[in-house]
Tab-separated table of C-alpha atoms in Angstrom:
chain	number	residue	atom	x	y	z
A	1	UNK	CA	129.539	-0.238	-3.391
A	2	UNK	CA	132.752	-0.675	-0.058
A	3	UNK	CA	131.501	-4.383	0.119
A	4	UNK	CA	130.918	-5.267	4.501
A	5	UNK	CA	132.087	-8.117	4.801
A	6	UNK	CA	129.250	-8.683	7.791
A	7	UNK	CA	129.382	-11.728	11.107
A	8	UNK	CA	126.156	-11.939	13.219
A	9	UNK	CA	126.106	-12.909	17.001
A	10	UNK	CA	122.426	-14.064	17.554
A	11	UNK	CA	120.528	-16.136	14.325
A	12	UNK	CA	116.522	-16.286	15.971
A	13	UNK	CA	114.779	-14.538	14.843
A	14	UNK	CA	115.951	-10.634	15.320
A	15	UNK	CA	118.876	-11.965	13.777
A	16	UNK	CA	117.554	-13.758	10.838
A	17	UNK	CA	116.046	-10.459	10.971
A	18	UNK	CA	118.721	-7.824	10.530
A	19	UNK	CA	120.677	-10.188	7.549
A	20	UNK	CA	117.934	-10.156	6.261
A	21	UNK	CA	117.431	-6.226	6.345
A	22	UNK	CA	121.052	-6.206	5.284
A	23	UNK	CA	120.880	-8.404	2.040
A	24	UNK	CA	118.367	-5.339	0.880
A	25	UNK	CA	120.275	-3.011	1.975
A	26	UNK	CA	122.985	-4.485	-0.891
A	27	UNK	CA	126.488	-4.471	-0.184
A	28	UNK	CA	127.726	-7.239	2.159
A	29	UNK	CA	128.453	-10.547	2.221
A	30	UNK	CA	127.871	-12.307	5.638
A	31	UNK	CA	131.173	-14.257	6.143
A	32	UNK	CA	130.161	-16.707	9.868
A	33	UNK	CA	127.357	-17.108	12.281
A	34	UNK	CA	127.382	-17.303	15.393
A	35	UNK	CA	124.826	-18.748	17.719
A	36	UNK	CA	124.307	-20.944	21.464
A	37	UNK	CA	121.852	-23.441	19.457
A	38	UNK	CA	122.721	-25.306	16.676
A	39	UNK	CA	119.373	-26.065	15.076
A	40	UNK	CA	119.492	-21.900	14.962
A	41	UNK	CA	122.799	-21.913	13.872
A	42	UNK	CA	122.222	-24.658	10.574
A	43	UNK	CA	119.110	-23.374	9.589
A	44	UNK	CA	120.278	-19.658	9.552
A	45	UNK	CA	123.469	-20.538	7.690
A	46	UNK	CA	121.342	-22.577	5.181
A	47	UNK	CA	118.961	-19.579	4.436
A	48	UNK	CA	122.215	-16.996	4.115
A	49	UNK	CA	123.610	-19.652	1.856
A	50	UNK	CA	120.664	-19.541	-0.362
A	51	UNK	CA	120.824	-15.561	-0.768
A	52	UNK	CA	124.219	-15.311	-0.857
A	53	UNK	CA	124.759	-18.274	-2.690
A	54	UNK	CA	128.118	-18.664	-0.484
A	55	UNK	CA	127.723	-20.389	2.846
A	56	UNK	CA	129.002	-19.026	6.092
A	57	UNK	CA	130.739	-19.787	8.778
A	58	UNK	CA	129.765	-21.383	11.893
A	59	UNK	CA	130.489	-20.939	15.244
A	60	UNK	CA	128.920	-21.152	18.671
A	61	UNK	CA	131.681	-19.157	20.632
A	62	UNK	CA	131.246	-15.236	19.761
A	63	UNK	CA	135.435	-14.951	20.293
A	64	UNK	CA	135.777	-17.313	17.524
A	65	UNK	CA	133.701	-15.606	14.984
A	66	UNK	CA	135.051	-12.415	15.379
A	67	UNK	CA	138.228	-14.281	13.976
A	68	UNK	CA	137.157	-14.402	11.025
A	69	UNK	CA	139.422	-13.363	8.625
A	70	UNK	CA	138.429	-9.654	6.896
A	71	UNK	CA	135.832	-9.396	9.169
A	72	UNK	CA	135.181	-5.532	8.994
A	73	UNK	CA	131.349	-5.184	11.236
A	74	UNK	CA	129.066	-6.981	12.926
A	75	UNK	CA	126.015	-7.065	14.495
A	76	UNK	CA	124.363	-8.319	17.644
A	77	UNK	CA	121.005	-9.436	18.079
A	78	UNK	CA	121.311	-11.960	21.424
A	79	UNK	CA	118.636	-11.705	24.436
A	80	UNK	CA	120.092	-8.234	26.032
A	81	UNK	CA	122.324	-10.292	28.377
A	82	UNK	CA	125.047	-11.314	25.747
A	83	UNK	CA	125.027	-7.677	24.383
A	84	UNK	CA	127.803	-6.320	26.624
A	85	UNK	CA	130.546	-8.983	26.457
A	86	UNK	CA	130.742	-9.856	22.520
A	87	UNK	CA	130.479	-5.633	21.940
A	88	UNK	CA	133.296	-5.078	24.046
A	89	UNK	CA	135.322	-7.299	22.544
A	90	UNK	CA	134.086	-6.686	19.223
A	91	UNK	CA	135.392	-2.342	19.493
A	92	UNK	CA	137.998	-3.727	21.127
A	93	UNK	CA	138.958	-5.457	17.283
A	94	UNK	CA	138.334	-2.300	15.808
A	95	UNK	CA	135.197	-3.732	14.007
A	96	UNK	CA	131.818	-1.625	13.848
A	97	UNK	CA	128.585	-2.923	15.960
A	98	UNK	CA	125.142	-2.908	14.974
A	99	UNK	CA	123.232	-3.710	18.349
A	100	UNK	CA	119.854	-4.628	18.549
A	101	UNK	CA	117.681	-2.737	21.531
A	102	UNK	CA	118.330	-1.948	24.481
A	103	UNK	CA	121.656	-1.001	24.187
A	104	UNK	CA	122.344	-2.868	27.486
A	105	UNK	CA	120.926	-5.675	30.697
A	106	UNK	CA	122.203	-3.089	32.984
A	107	UNK	CA	123.344	0.770	33.019
A	108	UNK	CA	126.474	0.092	33.962
A	109	UNK	CA	126.999	-1.888	31.006
A	110	UNK	CA	125.881	0.374	28.814
A	111	UNK	CA	128.713	3.263	29.754
A	112	UNK	CA	130.875	0.267	29.647
A	113	UNK	CA	129.865	0.342	25.954
A	114	UNK	CA	129.884	3.655	25.804
A	115	UNK	CA	133.475	3.729	27.219
A	116	UNK	CA	135.021	0.678	24.685
A	117	UNK	CA	133.341	2.172	21.615
A	118	UNK	CA	134.539	6.371	22.334
A	119	UNK	CA	138.220	4.536	22.445
A	120	UNK	CA	138.087	2.831	19.485
A	121	UNK	CA	136.125	4.994	17.753
A	122	UNK	CA	133.671	2.801	15.672
A	123	UNK	CA	130.602	3.019	14.527
A	124	UNK	CA	128.153	1.889	16.309
A	125	UNK	CA	124.112	2.048	15.420
A	126	UNK	CA	121.321	0.668	17.800
A	127	UNK	CA	118.303	-1.025	16.929
A	128	UNK	CA	116.225	1.397	17.587
A	129	UNK	CA	114.451	0.975	13.907
A	130	UNK	CA	111.557	3.558	14.629
A	131	UNK	CA	113.372	6.653	14.220
A	132	UNK	CA	113.675	5.970	10.082
A	133	UNK	CA	109.701	6.265	9.989
A	134	UNK	CA	108.888	9.283	8.270
A	135	UNK	CA	105.747	9.169	11.032
A	136	UNK	CA	107.456	9.758	13.796
A	137	UNK	CA	109.724	12.155	11.892
A	138	UNK	CA	107.240	14.165	10.640
A	139	UNK	CA	105.899	14.434	13.461
A	140	UNK	CA	108.879	15.316	14.968
A	141	UNK	CA	109.105	18.439	12.511
A	142	UNK	CA	105.886	19.374	12.931
A	143	UNK	CA	106.326	19.579	16.890
A	144	UNK	CA	109.604	20.940	17.021
A	145	UNK	CA	107.959	23.820	14.218
A	146	UNK	CA	105.609	24.830	17.103
A	147	UNK	CA	102.721	24.222	15.920
A	148	UNK	CA	101.038	22.625	18.724
A	149	UNK	CA	102.842	24.963	21.562
A	150	UNK	CA	104.637	24.064	24.668
A	151	UNK	CA	103.982	20.426	25.431
A	152	UNK	CA	102.333	19.530	28.520
A	153	UNK	CA	103.296	16.407	28.463
A	154	UNK	CA	103.366	12.850	26.761
A	155	UNK	CA	101.635	9.619	27.009
A	156	UNK	CA	103.331	6.810	25.149
A	157	UNK	CA	101.862	3.028	25.364
A	158	UNK	CA	102.148	-0.217	23.878
A	159	UNK	CA	99.299	-3.038	25.669
A	160	UNK	CA	98.932	-6.194	23.427
A	161	UNK	CA	97.818	-9.386	24.835
A	162	UNK	CA	101.242	-11.941	25.619
A	163	UNK	CA	101.051	-14.968	24.699
A	164	UNK	CA	101.884	-17.317	27.217
A	165	UNK	CA	103.986	-20.846	27.484
A	166	UNK	CA	104.841	-23.671	29.214
A	167	UNK	CA	106.655	-23.096	32.090
A	168	UNK	CA	107.197	-26.339	33.401
A	169	UNK	CA	110.923	-26.667	34.351
A	170	UNK	CA	112.310	-29.382	31.544
A	171	UNK	CA	115.003	-30.715	30.139
A	172	UNK	CA	116.499	-27.610	26.857
A	173	UNK	CA	116.433	-29.036	23.705
A	174	UNK	CA	119.440	-31.431	22.844
A	175	UNK	CA	120.642	-28.462	20.263
A	176	UNK	CA	120.750	-25.667	23.168
A	177	UNK	CA	123.740	-24.939	25.131
A	178	UNK	CA	121.682	-23.884	28.069
A	179	UNK	CA	123.563	-22.914	30.745
A	180	UNK	CA	126.454	-21.368	27.862
A	181	UNK	CA	122.248	-19.246	26.406
A	182	UNK	CA	122.011	-17.456	30.360
A	183	UNK	CA	125.862	-16.494	30.299
A	184	UNK	CA	126.705	-14.048	32.701
A	185	UNK	CA	123.030	-13.744	33.866
A	186	UNK	CA	121.560	-16.462	36.806
A	187	UNK	CA	121.241	-19.670	35.159
A	188	UNK	CA	117.421	-20.621	36.013
A	189	UNK	CA	115.650	-23.929	34.779
A	190	UNK	CA	115.246	-23.883	30.898
A	191	UNK	CA	110.850	-23.724	30.255
A	192	UNK	CA	110.049	-22.827	27.518
A	193	UNK	CA	108.744	-19.945	28.849
A	194	UNK	CA	112.386	-18.279	29.535
A	195	UNK	CA	114.023	-19.811	26.402
A	196	UNK	CA	114.317	-19.037	22.561
A	197	UNK	CA	112.309	-15.603	22.152
A	198	UNK	CA	109.903	-15.694	24.863
A	199	UNK	CA	113.224	-14.562	27.147
A	200	UNK	CA	111.363	-11.080	26.267
A	201	UNK	CA	109.205	-11.494	29.802
A	202	UNK	CA	111.450	-13.156	32.118
A	203	UNK	CA	113.557	-10.748	34.749
A	204	UNK	CA	117.506	-12.178	34.505
A	205	UNK	CA	117.013	-11.851	30.808
A	206	UNK	CA	114.383	-9.415	28.184
A	207	UNK	CA	113.666	-7.954	31.953
A	208	UNK	CA	109.341	-7.537	30.758
A	209	UNK	CA	107.715	-5.704	28.334
A	210	UNK	CA	109.008	-1.410	28.826
A	211	UNK	CA	112.289	-2.854	28.161
A	212	UNK	CA	111.810	-4.557	25.437
A	213	UNK	CA	109.422	-3.550	23.489
A	214	UNK	CA	108.112	0.090	25.133
A	215	UNK	CA	111.708	0.800	24.489
A	216	UNK	CA	111.010	1.709	21.200
A	217	UNK	CA	108.475	4.644	22.426
A	218	UNK	CA	110.649	5.642	24.709
A	219	UNK	CA	113.023	6.337	22.624
A	220	UNK	CA	110.977	8.250	20.009
A	221	UNK	CA	109.746	9.706	22.841
A	222	UNK	CA	113.562	11.153	23.620
A	223	UNK	CA	113.950	11.927	20.013
A	224	UNK	CA	111.641	13.693	19.320
A	225	UNK	CA	111.284	15.833	22.672
A	226	UNK	CA	115.035	16.562	22.281
A	227	UNK	CA	115.562	15.359	25.636
A	228	UNK	CA	118.644	13.139	27.825
A	229	UNK	CA	117.822	11.432	30.152
A	230	UNK	CA	114.655	11.831	33.164
A	231	UNK	CA	115.914	13.428	36.014
A	232	UNK	CA	113.395	11.399	38.675
A	233	UNK	CA	111.212	8.340	37.957
A	234	UNK	CA	108.350	6.585	39.548
A	235	UNK	CA	106.274	3.742	38.716
A	236	UNK	CA	103.532	1.016	40.027
A	237	UNK	CA	101.953	-1.868	38.833
A	238	UNK	CA	101.648	-5.560	39.103
A	239	UNK	CA	101.332	-9.767	38.165
A	240	UNK	CA	98.294	-9.926	37.976
A	241	UNK	CA	96.656	-11.788	35.016
A	242	UNK	CA	99.838	-13.633	34.462
A	243	UNK	CA	100.590	-14.396	38.101
A	244	UNK	CA	103.359	-17.456	39.257
A	245	UNK	CA	103.507	-17.360	34.935
A	246	UNK	CA	105.950	-14.624	34.161
A	247	UNK	CA	108.138	-12.507	36.506
A	248	UNK	CA	107.820	-9.205	35.280
A	249	UNK	CA	105.001	-6.487	35.516
A	250	UNK	CA	102.110	-7.949	32.922
A	251	UNK	CA	100.435	-3.974	34.090
A	252	UNK	CA	103.099	-0.940	34.400
A	253	UNK	CA	102.912	2.700	34.593
A	254	UNK	CA	105.682	5.116	34.481
A	255	UNK	CA	106.173	8.801	35.016
A	256	UNK	CA	109.760	10.076	33.532
A	257	UNK	CA	110.167	13.623	34.277
A	258	UNK	CA	112.202	14.715	31.845
A	259	UNK	CA	112.967	18.975	31.913
A	260	UNK	CA	110.562	20.048	29.559
A	261	UNK	CA	107.776	17.677	30.608
A	262	UNK	CA	106.756	14.612	31.990
A	263	UNK	CA	106.350	11.936	30.487
A	264	UNK	CA	104.148	8.573	31.323
A	265	UNK	CA	104.019	5.269	30.379
A	266	UNK	CA	101.292	2.325	30.054
A	267	UNK	CA	101.096	-1.235	29.433
A	268	UNK	CA	99.280	-3.784	29.862
A	269	UNK	CA	99.719	-7.220	28.449
A	270	UNK	CA	96.591	-8.904	28.374
A	271	UNK	CA	92.562	-7.901	27.311
A	272	UNK	CA	94.381	-6.149	24.628
A	273	UNK	CA	91.277	-6.510	22.235
A	274	UNK	CA	88.761	-4.367	24.137
A	275	UNK	CA	91.488	-1.627	23.564
A	276	UNK	CA	90.642	0.544	21.017
A	277	UNK	CA	93.342	-0.370	18.542
A	278	UNK	CA	94.109	2.614	16.961
A	279	UNK	CA	96.215	4.109	19.836
A	280	UNK	CA	96.740	1.067	21.506
A	281	UNK	CA	100.542	1.634	20.460
A	282	UNK	CA	102.131	5.195	19.810
A	283	UNK	CA	102.324	8.210	21.732
A	284	UNK	CA	100.073	11.158	22.694
A	285	UNK	CA	101.865	14.635	22.760
A	286	UNK	CA	99.971	16.799	24.465
A	287	UNK	CA	100.364	20.607	23.805
A	288	UNK	CA	99.108	24.067	24.713
A	289	UNK	CA	97.108	24.073	20.868
A	290	UNK	CA	96.504	21.054	20.596
A	291	UNK	CA	97.566	17.541	20.399
A	292	UNK	CA	100.447	15.147	18.006
A	293	UNK	CA	99.563	11.388	17.837
A	294	UNK	CA	102.136	8.691	16.568
A	295	UNK	CA	102.847	4.961	16.258
A	296	UNK	CA	104.606	3.456	13.592
A	297	UNK	CA	103.347	4.259	10.154
A	298	UNK	CA	100.807	6.708	10.759
A	299	UNK	CA	100.668	9.802	12.761
A	300	UNK	CA	97.424	12.935	13.539
A	301	UNK	CA	97.132	16.084	14.333
A	302	UNK	CA	94.426	16.879	16.784
A	303	UNK	CA	93.423	20.968	16.983
A	304	UNK	CA	91.606	22.084	20.355
A	305	UNK	CA	87.784	22.011	20.202
A	306	UNK	CA	85.699	19.305	20.370
A	307	UNK	CA	84.427	19.699	16.784
A	308	UNK	CA	88.245	20.538	15.674
A	309	UNK	CA	88.881	18.600	12.028
A	310	UNK	CA	91.546	16.114	12.553
A	311	UNK	CA	94.182	15.534	10.264
A	312	UNK	CA	95.562	11.943	9.843
A	313	UNK	CA	98.328	11.752	7.963
A	314	UNK	CA	99.570	7.443	6.431
A	315	UNK	CA	103.439	7.323	5.303
A	316	UNK	CA	104.909	2.859	5.512
A	317	UNK	CA	108.265	2.665	5.145
A	318	UNK	CA	110.696	-0.560	5.724
A	319	UNK	CA	112.568	0.340	8.246
A	320	UNK	CA	114.206	-2.122	9.386
A	321	UNK	CA	116.088	-1.981	6.349
A	322	UNK	CA	116.780	1.471	6.130
A	323	UNK	CA	117.793	1.897	9.961
A	324	UNK	CA	120.511	-1.291	8.442
A	325	UNK	CA	121.149	0.870	5.484
A	326	UNK	CA	121.999	3.577	7.111
A	327	UNK	CA	124.807	1.565	9.867
A	328	UNK	CA	126.764	0.088	6.232
A	329	UNK	CA	126.607	3.413	5.102
A	330	UNK	CA	128.000	4.742	7.916
A	331	UNK	CA	130.937	2.012	7.831
A	332	UNK	CA	131.283	2.953	4.729
A	333	UNK	CA	131.676	6.341	5.434
A	334	UNK	CA	133.364	6.441	8.994
A	335	UNK	CA	130.497	9.035	9.653
A	336	UNK	CA	128.262	7.790	12.845
A	337	UNK	CA	124.561	7.102	12.477
A	338	UNK	CA	121.886	8.408	13.645
A	339	UNK	CA	121.450	6.744	16.625
A	340	UNK	CA	124.805	6.373	18.264
A	341	UNK	CA	125.691	4.714	20.983
A	342	UNK	CA	124.620	7.683	22.676
A	343	UNK	CA	121.291	7.074	21.916
A	344	UNK	CA	121.400	3.675	22.798
A	345	UNK	CA	123.070	4.621	26.270
A	346	UNK	CA	120.455	6.899	27.449
A	347	UNK	CA	117.387	5.337	26.063
A	348	UNK	CA	118.487	1.821	27.944
A	349	UNK	CA	119.086	4.118	31.286
A	350	UNK	CA	116.128	5.116	30.718
A	351	UNK	CA	113.785	1.873	31.174
A	352	UNK	CA	115.917	1.070	33.521
A	353	UNK	CA	115.101	3.621	35.718
A	354	UNK	CA	111.862	2.251	35.648
A	355	UNK	CA	112.833	-1.139	36.075
A	356	UNK	CA	114.685	-0.232	39.161
A	357	UNK	CA	111.689	2.276	41.040
A	358	UNK	CA	109.056	-0.928	40.685
A	359	UNK	CA	111.042	-3.711	42.316
A	360	UNK	CA	111.743	-1.450	44.968
A	361	UNK	CA	108.404	0.935	45.231
A	362	UNK	CA	109.796	4.053	45.706
A	363	UNK	CA	110.816	6.706	43.028
A	364	UNK	CA	113.938	7.319	42.510
A	365	UNK	CA	116.034	10.400	41.478
A	366	UNK	CA	118.556	10.761	39.074
A	367	UNK	CA	121.707	11.968	38.568
A	368	UNK	CA	122.645	12.407	34.679
A	369	UNK	CA	126.283	14.058	35.780
A	370	UNK	CA	127.501	11.340	38.034
A	371	UNK	CA	125.467	9.166	36.356
A	372	UNK	CA	123.484	7.659	39.719
A	373	UNK	CA	120.675	7.468	41.428
A	374	UNK	CA	120.893	9.926	43.779
A	375	UNK	CA	118.248	8.889	47.125
A	376	UNK	CA	118.217	5.405	46.948
A	377	UNK	CA	120.983	3.501	48.297
A	378	UNK	CA	119.389	0.447	47.324
A	379	UNK	CA	118.095	1.821	44.229
A	380	UNK	CA	121.612	3.062	43.399
A	381	UNK	CA	123.106	-0.333	43.637
A	382	UNK	CA	121.154	-2.286	40.653
A	383	UNK	CA	122.620	-0.315	37.972
A	384	UNK	CA	124.983	-2.929	38.204
A	385	UNK	CA	124.442	-6.751	38.031
A	386	UNK	CA	126.394	-8.860	40.022
A	387	UNK	CA	128.148	-11.764	36.683
A	388	UNK	CA	128.095	-15.573	37.465
A	389	UNK	CA	130.889	-17.280	37.141
A	390	UNK	CA	133.459	-17.684	35.016
A	391	UNK	CA	131.981	-13.752	33.332
A	392	UNK	CA	133.380	-10.424	34.315
A	393	UNK	CA	130.720	-7.429	34.557
A	394	UNK	CA	132.920	-4.911	32.195
A	395	UNK	CA	132.270	-1.614	34.141
A	396	UNK	CA	134.969	-0.450	36.179
A	397	UNK	CA	134.238	2.448	39.004
């Protein structure tokens, strides 16, 4: 295999997971790492050196990493507020990019990223690893072959019990440059609950459970149905169990009106132990002739009728390694992988529309061609979040 020289921006849990996947895929050398936490950076460099025998160069600023001689591609595994700027800087240098989900923090960032990637004709893979799930692929084929007839609706859900850390404002760890970690997002007082990993439930960075984890199932639903973005979205919910501890809803219900059928999303991030575990993370497709349930490593055919026998398929896979392998193969072949930047943009836009609808408390109508919310001025303005100085938003109207 052609040996690919990788740089990795963001060396926390998912940065290291992507590095391990790249090593499993083979034919790579991790030549440079970037992180704003010096402890993360040193620990990650140690692990990479143990795996490949040579120590990668380490940097605090992504711009310095992008100057690494011989760099072929980068992995972006930062929190979402730090996806757009390094992505665009990388593709402007002609580098290929594996970017974790969501593609961007806001919709307009995503558009700027799509345009930059198109202009430079680079290879992009977005981290929707469930597209590599044999269960999802097999369910998709079964549904598309018409076995359950016309799809009337789809229901997606992920219920789990969130662990909440200390929310007391305090000094950040000495190893962490908190100002740089926040970057173009608002700079909030540091607490463990909005720092490493826990940022997912903070509105200004992760934007909540749907955007962070649920987006995987929304992407899988679009993939199975062959859909793009919804025509309208409505959402309701609130923060009840974790009131005053997180800034995103701990319970949320969303209706996405796609052309094919409505798609309903539900999550609850407390009391999950009381919910049926077999279906707490997955998607139901309700057809005229029957139903299909699919999750990461299992899919079930549920024929109509109370006494009809269900047919269950258990098919496991290392989705992360498969997804990274597909990206690296695409870098070598120069053929776009299965989850293109356009796919990443559409799934990101879909969940962002839901959070906008939730924030404004109204149904929002989405014009896919014009890429705007047509019926709500305030909601449309929320497609773009102003950047904190000195960073500049990349979108040009």
